[in-house]
């Protein structure tokens, strides 16, 4: 599904991603954990080509996205992304937020997109907010709408960039539940998170990153119960 | 009452002046805003040369007086190209080119004021750069810059008075004619100030209505 080969990323002189290699199978849920500034967010933004890698290759469904040129727009349609700060479109209603991309990209007719939006909003238990503007919603509601907006494009993979970090504590649960349901439905997911309990419960595999490198990766149980690298041990001892 | 009599006696001059000032303002506003929007996109583009040209243009226009610009267009067209240009056309070109520079800076700041996350979200959904600009960034930018744009339009109306210096028969020119014909220095100026105020006040009220229309939340 996703294959990252020798990915490097520099910001000027700063080496933020160092020789990253990852392979993610269809239906797999991978949690990316690690201290702030370790390059987790940059990595998943590279996978969506929102950040341009300095060197290395990224394959989505076998296609090298760096060489895709104009087709990057098509590839992105298959990759959903959920952001820390939601990034809903404030000048559009909830319905318009969800239907905008499927209609503009020609994926669905307006009617089809609206039906899809209603179906997703029902699932998120937010159908009553269909005509609201984002500013009138709580953080948890905003993030669930943002997830619905991504799912409306029927992506093959979902990327979550610290989707619960900007939420009030009492709203974290509702968003994590949506993510967990999604994982159980078989969605391929890469989740950058600070929620260790979630990573442990939901992820098939956990990758620990520090200083732009993958330090350790293993099944969730193994990585949390039996970390090998001293850097992983140190990190886990602080956050668990 | 002297002022009322002046207004009645010279109403032909005033009406002509109002028509010309409104026409000059209206067309310069349309042309200037269109050019300004294009300039702002050049200024924000990744391509070095268009960006440098746009930046230089904006700096030169903002750094020189409109009165000089208008004379340069009028006399320059004759000296450089041998064209005996219509004064109204010369004023229209100069005011439009001048306004474009200011509008470009306003639009640029508006586009840059939209959160970077909006670009990321839109692109992550598979929209192209042009679609993102058209449906996500510009609508938010326009809302942010309306007050500044309204301010620029008010300035533009007032600045058209400089056209009288090359002989355009605008409101300011009408006032000068009335001054010399009536031998009164003060009253015609009061009249012309009041008329300019009515024009600009109406415009800023219209912009205010538009602003309220566009405030989607709160």
XYZ file of N, CA and C in Angstrom, chain B residues 3-217:
645
model
N -23.876 79.932 -1.283
C -23.513 78.597 -1.743
C -24.606 77.995 -2.620
N -25.860 78.139 -2.177
C -26.982 77.589 -2.926
C -27.082 78.234 -4.307
N -26.886 79.583 -4.335
C -26.931 80.278 -5.619
C -25.834 79.790 -6.554
N -24.637 79.610 -6.008
C -23.533 79.112 -6.826
C -23.876 77.763 -7.423
N -24.459 76.910 -6.578
C -24.801 75.562 -6.999
C -25.812 75.601 -8.152
N -26.776 76.518 -8.029
C -27.802 76.618 -9.075
C -27.216 77.254 -10.340
N -26.474 78.343 -10.149
C -25.937 79.050 -11.312
C -24.988 78.187 -12.135
N -24.203 77.403 -11.426
C -23.168 76.637 -12.144
C -23.478 75.144 -12.177
N -24.766 74.805 -12.081
C -25.107 73.378 -11.955
C -24.623 72.558 -13.157
N -24.557 73.199 -14.314
C -24.091 72.474 -15.498
C -22.655 71.966 -15.285
N -21.797 72.852 -14.764
C -20.402 72.462 -14.529
C -20.301 71.360 -13.483
N -21.079 71.541 -12.410
C -21.021 70.555 -11.331
C -21.501 69.191 -11.806
N -22.619 69.184 -12.561
C -23.163 67.896 -13.015
C -22.188 67.184 -13.947
N -21.597 67.964 -14.873
C -20.599 67.373 -15.763
C -19.437 66.819 -14.930
N -18.993 67.617 -13.970
C -17.871 67.212 -13.118
C -18.182 65.934 -12.363
N -19.395 65.862 -11.805
C -19.777 64.658 -11.049
C -19.767 63.444 -11.964
N -20.347 63.613 -13.167
C -20.400 62.490 -14.110
C -18.986 61.989 -14.423
N -18.101 62.948 -14.704
C -16.743 62.542 -15.094
C -15.988 61.934 -13.923
N -16.142 62.511 -12.742
C -15.475 61.945 -11.568
C -15.975 60.528 -11.286
N -17.290 60.333 -11.394
C -17.841 58.995 -11.143
C -17.350 58.011 -12.212
N -17.377 58.436 -13.473
C -16.927 57.541 -14.544
C -15.457 57.174 -14.357
N -14.645 58.193 -14.085
C -13.213 57.954 -13.900
C -12.968 57.008 -12.719
N -13.681 57.249 -11.604
C -13.514 56.410 -10.413
C -13.963 54.985 -10.706
N -15.138 54.866 -11.314
C -15.722 53.541 -11.530
C -14.826 52.673 -12.420
N -14.430 53.231 -13.565
C -13.640 52.414 -14.494
C -12.232 52.150 -13.944
N -11.659 53.137 -13.250
C -10.324 52.904 -12.667
C -10.396 51.838 -11.592
N -11.507 51.857 -10.852
C -11.665 50.875 -9.779
C -11.729 49.462 -10.364
N -12.495 49.302 -11.429
C -12.625 47.978 -12.059
C -11.270 47.539 -12.636
N -10.670 48.423 -13.431
C -9.406 48.058 -14.080
C -8.310 47.879 -13.032
N -8.246 48.811 -12.088
C -7.206 48.766 -11.056
C -7.299 47.512 -10.205
N -8.522 47.124 -9.847
C -8.697 45.941 -9.001
C -8.311 44.673 -9.769
N -8.720 44.615 -11.041
C -8.377 43.446 -11.854
C -6.860 43.329 -12.003
N -6.235 44.448 -12.385
C -4.775 44.442 -12.530
C -4.099 44.120 -11.196
N -4.641 44.693 -10.138
C -4.071 44.482 -8.803
C -4.113 43.017 -8.404
N -5.232 42.357 -8.720
C -5.362 40.927 -8.393
C -4.294 40.127 -9.144
N -4.116 40.455 -10.429
C -3.094 39.744 -11.218
C -1.698 40.004 -10.654
N -1.445 41.276 -10.338
C -0.130 41.639 -9.775
C 0.157 40.893 -8.478
N -0.879 40.771 -7.629
C -0.666 40.113 -6.332
C -0.308 38.649 -6.559
N -0.935 38.027 -7.573
C -0.607 36.618 -7.853
C 0.822 36.495 -8.371
N 1.242 37.452 -9.215
C 2.634 37.447 -9.682
C 3.577 37.593 -8.500
N 3.205 38.508 -7.629
C 4.052 38.791 -6.473
C 4.203 37.563 -5.573
N 3.152 36.745 -5.518
C 3.184 35.562 -4.650
C 3.699 34.317 -5.378
N 3.955 34.450 -6.681
C 4.323 33.253 -7.437
C 5.730 32.800 -7.089
N 6.008 31.556 -7.487
C 7.319 30.992 -7.192
C 8.354 31.444 -8.218
N 7.875 32.000 -9.348
C 8.795 32.341 -10.431
C 9.489 33.669 -10.147
N 10.808 33.645 -10.180
C 11.595 34.787 -9.720
C 11.363 36.056 -10.536
N 11.375 35.957 -11.872
C 11.324 37.171 -12.689
C 9.968 37.891 -12.604
N 8.847 37.177 -12.813
C 7.555 37.868 -12.648
C 7.414 38.490 -11.262
N 7.920 37.763 -10.267
C 7.830 38.240 -8.898
C 8.618 39.548 -8.726
N 9.825 39.572 -9.288
C 10.675 40.766 -9.181
C 10.038 41.943 -9.925
N 9.488 41.668 -11.109
C 8.850 42.730 -11.884
C 7.664 43.314 -11.105
N 6.816 42.440 -10.568
C 5.648 42.902 -9.812
C 6.073 43.719 -8.599
N 7.076 43.222 -7.881
C 7.544 43.919 -6.690
C 8.087 45.304 -7.051
N 8.902 45.362 -8.117
C 9.479 46.639 -8.542
C 8.373 47.614 -8.933
N 7.410 47.123 -9.698
C 6.297 47.966 -10.140
C 5.569 48.585 -8.943
N 5.242 47.726 -7.982
C 4.495 48.180 -6.810
C 5.289 49.239 -6.040
N 6.596 48.984 -5.887
C 7.426 49.925 -5.129
C 7.507 51.287 -5.826
N 7.696 51.264 -7.155
C 7.832 52.524 -7.896
C 6.527 53.327 -7.841
N 5.412 52.642 -8.064
C 4.118 53.342 -8.053
C 3.837 53.930 -6.667
N 4.127 53.138 -5.635
C 3.828 53.616 -4.283
C 4.779 54.726 -3.851
N 5.942 54.761 -4.514
C 6.964 55.724 -4.098
C 6.960 57.019 -4.892
N 6.008 57.172 -5.817
C 5.968 58.419 -6.590
C 4.563 59.023 -6.497
N 4.473 60.373 -6.550
C 3.159 61.008 -6.390
C 2.261 60.762 -7.597
N 0.979 60.611 -7.345
C 0.010 60.415 -8.413
C 0.019 61.584 -9.392
N 0.262 62.794 -8.875
C 0.233 63.952 -9.765
C 1.333 63.835 -10.829
N 2.479 63.291 -10.405
C 3.582 63.083 -11.350
C 3.234 61.962 -12.333
N 2.651 60.901 -11.810
C 2.299 59.754 -12.668
C 1.327 60.165 -13.765
N 0.350 60.953 -13.380
C -0.680 61.343 -14.341
C -0.066 62.219 -15.445
N 0.840 63.105 -15.052
C 1.498 63.968 -16.040
C 2.424 63.144 -16.930
N 3.094 62.143 -16.315
C 3.977 61.283 -17.101
C 3.209 60.530 -18.181
N 2.048 60.031 -17.843
C 1.251 59.294 -18.830
C 0.794 60.244 -19.932
N 0.319 61.421 -19.533
C -0.243 62.358 -20.499
C 0.828 62.917 -21.440
N 1.880 63.455 -20.854
C 2.918 64.055 -21.702
C 3.824 62.982 -22.301
N 4.038 61.926 -21.546
C 4.906 60.843 -22.011
C 4.367 60.182 -23.262
N 3.046 60.031 -23.343
C 2.480 59.368 -24.513
C 2.751 60.198 -25.773
N 2.844 61.506 -25.602
C 3.140 62.361 -26.752
C 4.634 62.328 -27.089
N 5.443 62.517 -26.052
C 6.890 62.594 -26.269
C 7.459 61.259 -26.759
N 7.026 60.173 -26.146
C 7.609 58.877 -26.467
C 6.979 58.214 -27.685
N 5.665 58.402 -27.837
C 4.993 57.649 -28.899
C 4.309 58.543 -29.922
N 4.369 59.849 -29.695
C 3.741 60.765 -30.631
C 2.221 60.721 -30.610
N 1.660 60.144 -29.534
C 0.205 60.050 -29.447
C -0.335 61.258 -28.680
N -1.295 61.943 -29.279
C -1.925 63.054 -28.571
C -3.108 62.484 -27.809
N -2.849 62.122 -26.570
C -3.835 61.340 -25.850
C -4.954 62.184 -25.266
N -6.144 61.641 -25.349
C -7.315 62.219 -24.696
C -7.031 62.330 -23.194
N -7.364 63.476 -22.600
C -7.016 63.669 -21.187
C -7.717 62.669 -20.277
N -8.981 62.371 -20.592
C -9.707 61.408 -19.749
C -9.029 60.043 -19.790
N -8.644 59.623 -21.000
C -7.997 58.321 -21.160
C -6.672 58.286 -20.381
N -5.909 59.387 -20.480
C -4.633 59.445 -19.758
C -4.865 59.319 -18.252
N -5.875 60.035 -17.764
C -6.179 59.971 -16.334
C -6.632 58.572 -15.942
N -7.470 57.966 -16.792
C -7.968 56.613 -16.511
C -6.800 55.630 -16.402
N -5.867 55.731 -17.343
C -4.711 54.825 -17.317
C -3.891 55.055 -16.049
N -3.606 56.316 -15.748
C -2.743 56.613 -14.598
C -3.396 56.193 -13.281
N -4.676 56.530 -13.113
C -5.344 56.188 -11.849
C -5.450 54.668 -11.703
N -5.757 53.972 -12.811
C -5.862 52.504 -12.751
C -4.528 51.875 -12.383
N -3.463 52.337 -13.058
C -2.137 51.762 -12.788
C -1.723 52.039 -11.352
N -2.071 53.214 -10.863
C -1.736 53.581 -9.490
C -2.495 52.705 -8.498
N -3.803 52.601 -8.704
C -4.622 51.831 -7.775
C -4.223 50.357 -7.774
N -3.851 49.842 -8.944
C -3.466 48.431 -9.052
C -2.359 48.082 -8.052
N -1.401 48.996 -7.888
C -0.274 48.717 -6.986
C -0.755 48.575 -5.543
N -1.646 49.476 -5.144
C -2.146 49.419 -3.762
C -3.039 48.206 -3.546
N -3.918 47.948 -4.534
C -4.816 46.793 -4.430
C -4.002 45.498 -4.377
N -2.927 45.432 -5.167
C -2.089 44.227 -5.189
C -1.552 43.924 -3.791
N -1.093 44.958 -3.102
C -0.557 44.752 -1.752
C -1.648 44.316 -0.779
N -2.843 44.885 -0.947
C -3.958 44.509 -0.067
C -4.338 43.044 -0.290
N -4.445 42.660 -1.560
C -4.836 41.278 -1.858
C -3.753 40.297 -1.405
N -2.496 40.680 -1.629
C -1.399 39.809 -1.177
C -1.500 39.549 0.323
N -1.696 40.631 1.090
C -1.768 40.451 2.541
C -2.985 39.600 2.905
N -4.074 39.750 2.145
C -5.278 38.956 2.409
C -5.045 37.475 2.171
N -4.371 37.168 1.080
C -4.096 35.767 0.758
C -3.170 35.173 1.819
N -2.177 35.973 2.213
C -1.224 35.464 3.209
C -1.837 35.356 4.602
N -2.933 36.090 4.826
C -3.550 36.034 6.154
C -4.360 34.751 6.362
N -4.626 34.020 5.266
C -5.370 32.768 5.414
C -4.417 31.688 5.922
N -4.862 30.993 6.952
C -4.034 29.995 7.617
C -3.494 28.947 6.638
N -2.217 28.607 6.817
C -1.550 27.620 5.954
C -2.277 26.271 5.990
N -2.895 25.963 7.115
C -3.638 24.715 7.254
C -4.767 24.579 6.250
N -5.308 25.716 5.783
C -6.379 25.666 4.793
C -5.859 25.121 3.463
N -4.643 25.544 3.096
C -3.993 25.002 1.893
C -3.788 23.502 2.046
N -3.245 23.119 3.204
C -2.931 21.705 3.415
C -4.187 20.849 3.353
N -5.245 21.324 4.029
C -6.479 20.538 4.060
C -7.042 20.396 2.651
N -7.057 21.500 1.920
C -7.642 21.478 0.588
C -6.844 20.570 -0.351
N -5.528 20.685 -0.279
C -4.705 19.859 -1.161
C -4.782 18.388 -0.762
N -4.881 18.131 0.543
C -4.950 16.739 0.992
C -6.224 16.061 0.476
N -7.237 16.871 0.159
C -8.481 16.292 -0.369
C -8.403 16.058 -1.870
N -7.283 16.473 -2.470
C -7.094 16.222 -3.897
C -7.449 17.398 -4.788
N -7.703 18.577 -4.194
C -7.991 19.742 -5.027
C -6.686 20.295 -5.602
N -6.778 20.893 -6.784
C -5.592 21.476 -7.406
C -5.309 22.847 -6.771
N -4.158 23.413 -7.096
C -3.818 24.739 -6.565
C -4.842 25.785 -6.985
N -5.263 25.717 -8.243
C -6.226 26.707 -8.738
C -7.571 26.560 -8.019
N -8.028 25.312 -7.854
C -9.286 25.092 -7.126
C -9.179 25.569 -5.682
N -8.032 25.295 -5.061
C -7.834 25.716 -3.678
C -7.907 27.237 -3.566
N -7.237 27.910 -4.493
C -7.258 29.371 -4.500
C -8.682 29.882 -4.670
N -9.376 29.308 -5.652
C -10.688 29.801 -6.049
C -11.761 29.536 -4.973
N -11.776 28.325 -4.404
C -12.878 27.952 -3.517
C -12.555 28.089 -2.036
N -11.278 28.033 -1.681
C -10.927 28.022 -0.262
C -10.230 29.320 0.159
N -9.180 29.709 -0.546
C -8.351 30.822 -0.080
C -8.984 32.182 -0.401
N -9.312 32.424 -1.677
C -9.810 33.754 -2.045
C -11.082 34.172 -1.296
N -12.084 33.283 -1.148
C -13.275 33.734 -0.404
C -12.937 34.215 1.008
N -11.997 33.528 1.649
C -11.615 33.949 3.005
C -10.772 35.224 2.960
N -9.910 35.315 1.937
C -9.053 36.493 1.803
C -9.902 37.736 1.560
N -10.884 37.622 0.663
C -11.724 38.776 0.319
C -12.430 39.303 1.558
N -12.919 38.383 2.366
C -13.602 38.805 3.587
C -12.638 39.568 4.515
N -11.413 39.054 4.609
C -10.427 39.702 5.478
C -10.029 41.093 4.988
N -10.002 41.274 3.663
C -9.446 42.532 3.149
C -10.493 43.568 2.803
N -11.785 43.233 2.937
C -12.816 44.197 2.529
C -12.647 45.588 3.147
N -12.384 45.690 4.464
C -12.216 47.033 5.016
C -11.073 47.803 4.348
N -9.952 47.121 4.131
C -8.799 47.784 3.509
C -9.095 48.147 2.060
N -9.820 47.264 1.379
C -10.180 47.513 -0.013
C -11.135 48.712 -0.099
N -12.090 48.766 0.818
C -13.024 49.891 0.858
C -12.281 51.199 1.049
N -11.303 51.162 1.920
C -10.459 52.324 2.183
C -9.744 52.775 0.913
N -9.233 51.796 0.168
C -8.522 52.091 -1.075
C -9.461 52.707 -2.109
N -10.702 52.216 -2.177
C -11.652 52.750 -3.146
C -12.009 54.201 -2.812
N -12.139 54.485 -1.515
C -12.418 55.864 -1.088
C -11.249 56.773 -1.477
N -10.038 56.282 -1.237
C -8.845 57.047 -1.622
C -8.834 57.300 -3.125
N -9.215 56.269 -3.873
C -9.206 56.387 -5.327
C -10.134 57.510 -5.798
N -11.330 57.562 -5.242
C -12.275 58.623 -5.644
C -11.654 59.996 -5.391
N -11.064 60.149 -4.219
C -10.468 61.454 -3.882
C -9.284 61.778 -4.781
N -8.482 60.762 -5.065
C -7.271 60.979 -5.874
C -7.578 61.336 -7.324
N -8.792 60.954 -7.805
C -9.106 61.308 -9.195
C -9.094 62.825 -9.386
N -9.177 63.571 -8.287
C -9.177 65.038 -8.402
C -7.885 65.558 -9.037
N -6.836 64.726 -8.966
C -5.567 65.123 -9.580
C -5.693 65.211 -11.106
N -6.680 64.509 -11.671
C -6.880 64.531 -13.127
C -7.133 65.947 -13.628
N -7.638 66.813 -12.763
C -7.904 68.194 -13.189
C -6.621 68.912 -13.607
N -5.469 68.410 -13.108
C -4.211 69.100 -13.438
C -3.810 68.919 -14.897
N -4.322 67.861 -15.572
C -4.027 67.752 -17.006
C -5.235 68.193 -17.834
N -6.246 68.765 -17.178
C -7.366 69.344 -17.919
C -8.585 68.465 -18.060
N -8.668 67.355 -17.313
C -9.897 66.570 -17.327
C -11.001 67.383 -16.655
N -12.192 67.394 -17.248
C -13.265 68.250 -16.731
C -14.002 67.571 -15.577
N -13.268 67.207 -14.551
C -13.882 66.499 -13.432
C -14.413 67.486 -12.399
N -14.816 66.974 -11.277
C -15.414 67.785 -10.224
C -14.474 68.894 -9.743
N -13.223 68.559 -9.579
C -12.245 69.533 -9.107
C -12.078 70.648 -10.139
N -12.094 70.241 -11.411
C -11.966 71.209 -12.492
C -13.178 72.135 -12.494
N -14.360 71.568 -12.302
C -15.588 72.367 -12.230
C -15.466 73.408 -11.133
N -14.930 72.989 -10.024
C -14.777 73.904 -8.895
C -13.842 75.067 -9.242
N -12.775 74.744 -9.977
C -11.839 75.807 -10.379
C -12.514 76.809 -11.328
N -13.339 76.276 -12.242
C -14.046 77.159 -13.173
C -14.988 78.087 -12.405
N -15.702 77.493 -11.466
C -16.644 78.295 -10.683
C -15.901 79.364 -9.884
N -14.765 78.970 -9.329
C -13.964 79.945 -8.577
C -13.603 81.153 -9.452
N -13.118 80.878 -10.657
C -12.645 82.000 -11.478
C -13.803 82.811 -12.077
N -14.924 82.109 -12.360
C -16.051 82.860 -12.919
C -16.798 83.690 -11.885
N -16.858 83.196 -10.674
C -17.656 83.879 -9.648
C -16.802 84.794 -8.775
N -15.490 84.767 -8.987
C -14.551 85.537 -8.146
C -14.666 85.162 -6.680
N -15.081 83.929 -6.412
C -15.164 83.491 -5.011
C -14.179 82.343 -4.804
N -13.342 82.448 -3.789
C -12.324 81.429 -3.575
C -12.818 80.314 -2.660
N -13.613 80.666 -1.668
C -13.940 79.731 -0.589
C -15.165 78.852 -0.868
N -16.288 79.488 -1.216
C -17.551 78.748 -1.318
C -17.507 77.571 -2.306
N -16.944 77.758 -3.500
C -16.901 76.616 -4.425
C -16.145 75.424 -3.844
N -15.143 75.701 -3.002
C -14.392 74.606 -2.384
C -15.240 73.847 -1.378
N -16.079 74.601 -0.659
C -16.966 73.948 0.307
C -17.926 73.018 -0.440
N -18.436 73.526 -1.570
C -19.369 72.715 -2.360
C -18.694 71.434 -2.849
N -17.499 71.603 -3.406
C -16.835 70.438 -3.993
C -16.442 69.427 -2.905
N -16.046 69.930 -1.754
C -15.719 69.024 -0.649
C -16.948 68.215 -0.253
N -18.103 68.899 -0.183
C -19.336 68.218 0.211
C -19.701 67.133 -0.809
N -19.540 67.466 -2.094
C -19.900 66.467 -3.118
C -18.967 65.249 -3.041
N -17.647 65.501 -2.896
C -16.718 64.374 -2.754
C -17.096 63.526 -1.538
N -17.466 64.220 -0.468
C -17.810 63.480 0.753
C -19.026 62.584 0.522
N -20.035 63.138 -0.174
C -21.237 62.330 -0.438
C -20.866 61.081 -1.250
N -20.010 61.261 -2.239
C -19.592 60.115 -3.062
C -18.860 59.062 -2.234
N -17.876 59.508 -1.450
C -17.063 58.537 -0.705
C -17.864 57.896 0.428
N -18.728 58.699 1.052
C -19.511 58.167 2.167
C -20.472 57.084 1.672
N -21.083 57.345 0.513
C -21.982 56.348 -0.076
C -21.211 55.052 -0.342
N -20.038 55.195 -0.919
C -19.247 54.007 -1.244
C -18.874 53.231 0.018
N -18.429 53.956 1.065
C -18.000 53.192 2.245
C -19.190 52.540 2.942
N -20.376 53.139 2.813
C -21.578 52.476 3.353
C -21.864 51.195 2.567
N -21.708 51.267 1.242
C -21.945 50.079 0.412
C -20.980 48.954 0.774
N -19.712 49.321 0.977
C -18.724 48.315 1.364
C -19.091 47.716 2.722
N -19.594 48.591 3.622
C -20.011 48.119 4.941
C -21.118 47.072 4.841
N -22.078 47.305 3.932
C -23.175 46.350 3.737
C -22.615 45.013 3.234
N -21.689 45.105 2.291
C -21.055 43.904 1.736
C -20.326 43.123 2.833
N -19.633 43.876 3.690
C -18.922 43.238 4.803
C -19.864 42.428 5.678
N -21.020 43.046 5.989
C -21.977 42.335 6.849
C -22.524 41.100 6.145
N -22.769 41.227 4.832
C -23.242 40.067 4.059
C -22.268 38.907 4.154
N -20.978 39.227 4.139
C -19.960 38.188 4.052
C -19.558 37.616 5.409
N -20.038 38.212 6.479
C -19.651 37.667 7.789
C -20.548 36.478 8.081
N -19.996 35.286 7.799
C -20.811 34.080 7.834
C -21.038 33.546 9.239
N -20.079 33.738 10.102
C -20.281 33.215 11.457
C -20.504 34.344 12.444
